[in-house]
C-alpha positions as a Python dict, from the first residue, in 0.01 Angstrom:
ca = {
    (1, 'M'): (0, 0, 0),
    (2, 'I'): (363, 39, -96),
    (3, 'K'): (571, 303, 79),
    (4, 'A'): (913, 448, 8),
    (5, 'K'): (1126, 703, 190),
    (6, 'L'): (1413, 884, 24),
    (7, 'T'): (1651, 1173, 55),
    (8, 'Y'): (1823, 1294, -258),
    (9, 'S'): (2193, 1231, -299),
    (10, 'I'): (2435, 1291, -583),
    (11, 'A'): (2455, 916, -645),
    (12, 'N'): (2081, 848, -669),
    (13, 'L'): (2021, 1161, -878),
    (14, 'Q'): (2303, 1054, -1112),
    (15, 'K'): (2142, 712, -1156),
    (16, 'A'): (1796, 862, -1214),
    (17, 'F'): (1915, 1116, -1471),
    (18, 'S'): (2130, 857, -1649),
    (19, 'V'): (1826, 632, -1689),
    (20, 'H'): (1617, 936, -1791),
    (21, 'T'): (1852, 1041, -2071),
    (22, 'S'): (1923, 690, -2197),
    (23, 'K'): (1562, 565, -2201),
    (24, 'V'): (1354, 875, -2274),
    (25, 'F'): (1594, 1078, -2490),
    (26, 'P'): (1838, 822, -2633),
    (27, 'I'): (1953, 1034, -2929),
    (28, 'R'): (1933, 1379, -2773),
    (29, 'G'): (2128, 1254, -2471),
    (30, 'R'): (2413, 1142, -2697),
    (31, 'I'): (2411, 1410, -2965),
    (32, 'L'): (2751, 1552, -2864),
    (33, 'L'): (2901, 1204, -2873),
    (34, 'Y'): (2764, 1138, -3221),
    (35, 'L'): (2875, 1479, -3344),
    (36, 'G'): (3224, 1424, -3203),
    (37, 'L'): (3256, 1084, -3370),
    (38, 'L'): (3132, 1231, -3698),
    (39, 'L'): (3389, 1513, -3683),
    (40, 'I'): (3673, 1272, -3607),
    (41, 'W'): (3561, 1042, -3888),
    (42, 'T'): (3539, 1337, -4129),
    (43, 'G'): (3886, 1460, -4036),
    (44, 'L'): (4039, 1113, -4074),
    (45, 'I'): (3870, 1054, -4411),
    (46, 'L'): (3995, 1389, -4541),
    (47, 'L'): (4345, 1306, -4417),
    (48, 'L'): (4339, 967, -4590),
    (49, 'I'): (4207, 1109, -4916),
    (50, 'N'): (4474, 1379, -4927),
    (51, 'Y'): (4762, 1193, -4760),
    (52, 'T'): (5005, 1268, -5047),
    (53, 'Q'): (4932, 1640, -5038),
    (54, 'Q'): (5006, 1889, -4766),
    (55, 'V'): (4796, 1839, -4452),
    (56, 'K'): (4550, 2122, -4415),
    (57, 'P'): (4481, 2263, -4067),
    (58, 'T'): (4109, 2214, -4126),
    (59, 'Y'): (4148, 1835, -4114),
    (60, 'I'): (4331, 1852, -3783),
    (61, 'F'): (4069, 2097, -3652),
    (62, 'Y'): (3792, 1846, -3728),
    (63, 'I'): (3970, 1575, -3532),
    (64, 'I'): (4047, 1803, -3235),
    (65, 'A'): (3692, 1943, -3231),
    (66, 'G'): (3555, 1587, -3235),
    (67, 'I'): (3770, 1492, -2938),
    (68, 'V'): (3657, 1803, -2750),
    (69, 'F'): (3289, 1721, -2819),
    (70, 'I'): (3337, 1367, -2687),
    (71, 'I'): (3511, 1495, -2373),
    (72, 'V'): (3230, 1747, -2312),
    (73, 'H'): (2974, 1467, -2352),
    (74, 'I'): (3155, 1242, -2103),
    (75, 'V'): (3203, 1518, -1845),
    (76, 'T'): (2842, 1631, -1876),
    (77, 'T'): (2694, 1283, -1838),
    (78, 'K'): (2920, 1203, -1543),
    (79, 'N'): (2810, 1521, -1360),
    (80, 'L'): (2432, 1511, -1414),
    (81, 'G'): (2365, 1406, -1054),
    (82, 'R'): (2593, 1673, -910),
    (83, 'Q'): (2429, 1944, -1123),
    (84, 'A'): (2078, 1832, -1025),
    (85, 'Y'): (2175, 1816, -657),
    (86, 'R'): (2315, 2170, -673),
    (87, 'Q'): (1995, 2299, -839),
    (88, 'L'): (1778, 2146, -567),
    (89, 'N'): (1953, 2359, -300),
    (90, 'E'): (1782, 2303, 35),
    (91, 'R'): (1519, 2068, -111),
    (92, 'A'): (1792, 1808, -158),
    (93, 'K'): (1823, 1763, 219),
    (94, 'I'): (1451, 1707, 281),
    (95, 'E'): (1316, 1356, 333),
    (96, 'Y'): (1042, 1254, 90),
    (97, 'Q'): (787, 982, 157),
    (98, 'L'): (600, 825, -134),
    (99, 'S'): (293, 606, -92),
    (100, 'F'): (160, 399, -382),
    (101, 'S'): (-187, 246, -406),
    (102, 'K'): (-435, 143, -673),
    (103, 'D'): (-574, 501, -673),
    (104, 'G'): (-242, 673, -746),
    (105, 'F'): (50, 790, -541),
    (106, 'D'): (109, 1049, -271),
    (107, 'I'): (421, 1249, -200),
    (108, 'N'): (464, 1374, 155),
    (109, 'V'): (724, 1645, 203),
    (110, 'Q'): (753, 1798, 548),
    (111, 'N'): (394, 1913, 619),
    (112, 'S'): (256, 1910, 264),
    (113, 'K'): (100, 1627, 70),
    (114, 'Q'): (60, 1601, -308),
    (115, 'H'): (-163, 1334, -465),
    (116, 'Y'): (-135, 1214, -825),
    (117, 'D'): (-394, 987, -984),
    (118, 'W'): (-252, 724, -1219),
    (119, 'S'): (-426, 906, -1505),
    (120, 'A'): (-195, 1206, -1440),
    (121, 'V'): (114, 993, -1497),
    (122, 'I'): (239, 1037, -1854),
    (123, 'R'): (487, 750, -1856),
    (124, 'A'): (704, 533, -1636),
    (125, 'V'): (1049, 389, -1691),
    (126, 'I'): (1120, 64, -1510),
    (127, 'T'): (1466, -90, -1479),
    (128, 'A'): (1597, -364, -1252),
    (129, 'D'): (1668, -128, -962),
    (130, 'I'): (1499, 209, -1027),
    (131, 'I'): (1157, 333, -1139),
    (132, 'L'): (1099, 679, -1287),
    (133, 'I'): (742, 812, -1277),
    (134, 'Y'): (673, 1108, -1510),
    (135, 'V'): (404, 1360, -1419),
    (136, 'S'): (507, 1590, -1707),
    (137, 'K'): (736, 1559, -2006),
    (138, 'Q'): (1047, 1649, -1803),
    (139, 'T'): (938, 1614, -1438),
    (140, 'F'): (974, 1275, -1280),
    (141, 'Y'): (987, 1112, -939),
    (142, 'F'): (1204, 810, -882),
    (143, 'V'): (1214, 518, -643),
    (144, 'E'): (1503, 281, -597),
    (145, 'Q'): (1471, -63, -447),
    (146, 'Q'): (1654, 38, -129),
    (147, 'H'): (1408, 325, -67),
    (148, 'L'): (1115, 91, -3),
    (149, 'I'): (1004, 66, 359),
    (150, 'E'): (679, -121, 298),
    (151, 'G'): (604, -361, 11),
    (152, 'T'): (839, -507, -247),
    (153, 'F'): (997, -363, -558),
    (154, 'T'): (830, -631, -770),
    (155, 'D'): (489, -531, -631),
    (156, 'L'): (560, -167, -718),
    (157, 'Q'): (666, -261, -1071),
    (158, 'E'): (345, -462, -1120),
    (159, 'L'): (130, -181, -979),
    (160, 'I'): (285, 72, -1217),
    (161, 'R'): (262, -160, -1518),
    (162, 'K'): (-104, -217, -1438),
    (163, 'H'): (-201, 153, -1402),
    (164, 'V'): (34, 349, -1628),
    (165, 'Q'): (-32, 328, -2001),
    (166, 'S'): (316, 410, -2130),
    (167, 'V'): (586, 203, -1961),
    (168, 'L'): (938, 185, -2104),
}
């Protein structure tokens, strides 16, 4: 049996949501960035094509709008953990204990226990230092290497690879 104990923090939520958006939704997570680059590129191309004529405000607007979109993307991605922590309210301060076995995994929170069979896990994302376990399309639990109190991170990775069908 592999056991982990964690309390949410802004830092570990930031890491989990960064991995979530980059691995599970790689394009949707960067759509504002792509749109901003496209707007800047469009504005610059229009400026270059019409450089001998009078500069139209529309060209400048494209460039400024592109810069704004990129800034919004950067600010949003840098604050994912803080936003998630704020939404958790009091649940963010609770200590969670996760137990993993060949039958599935259990989550113990205060006096309640939730069991998930491996068949209920939709997908898992495994990186060098964090594992995300999805029980629905958007809901996931995560374990970092430092959260383990029993067992090794490599053993947990192998257990998940063995029992979860979709592993990224």
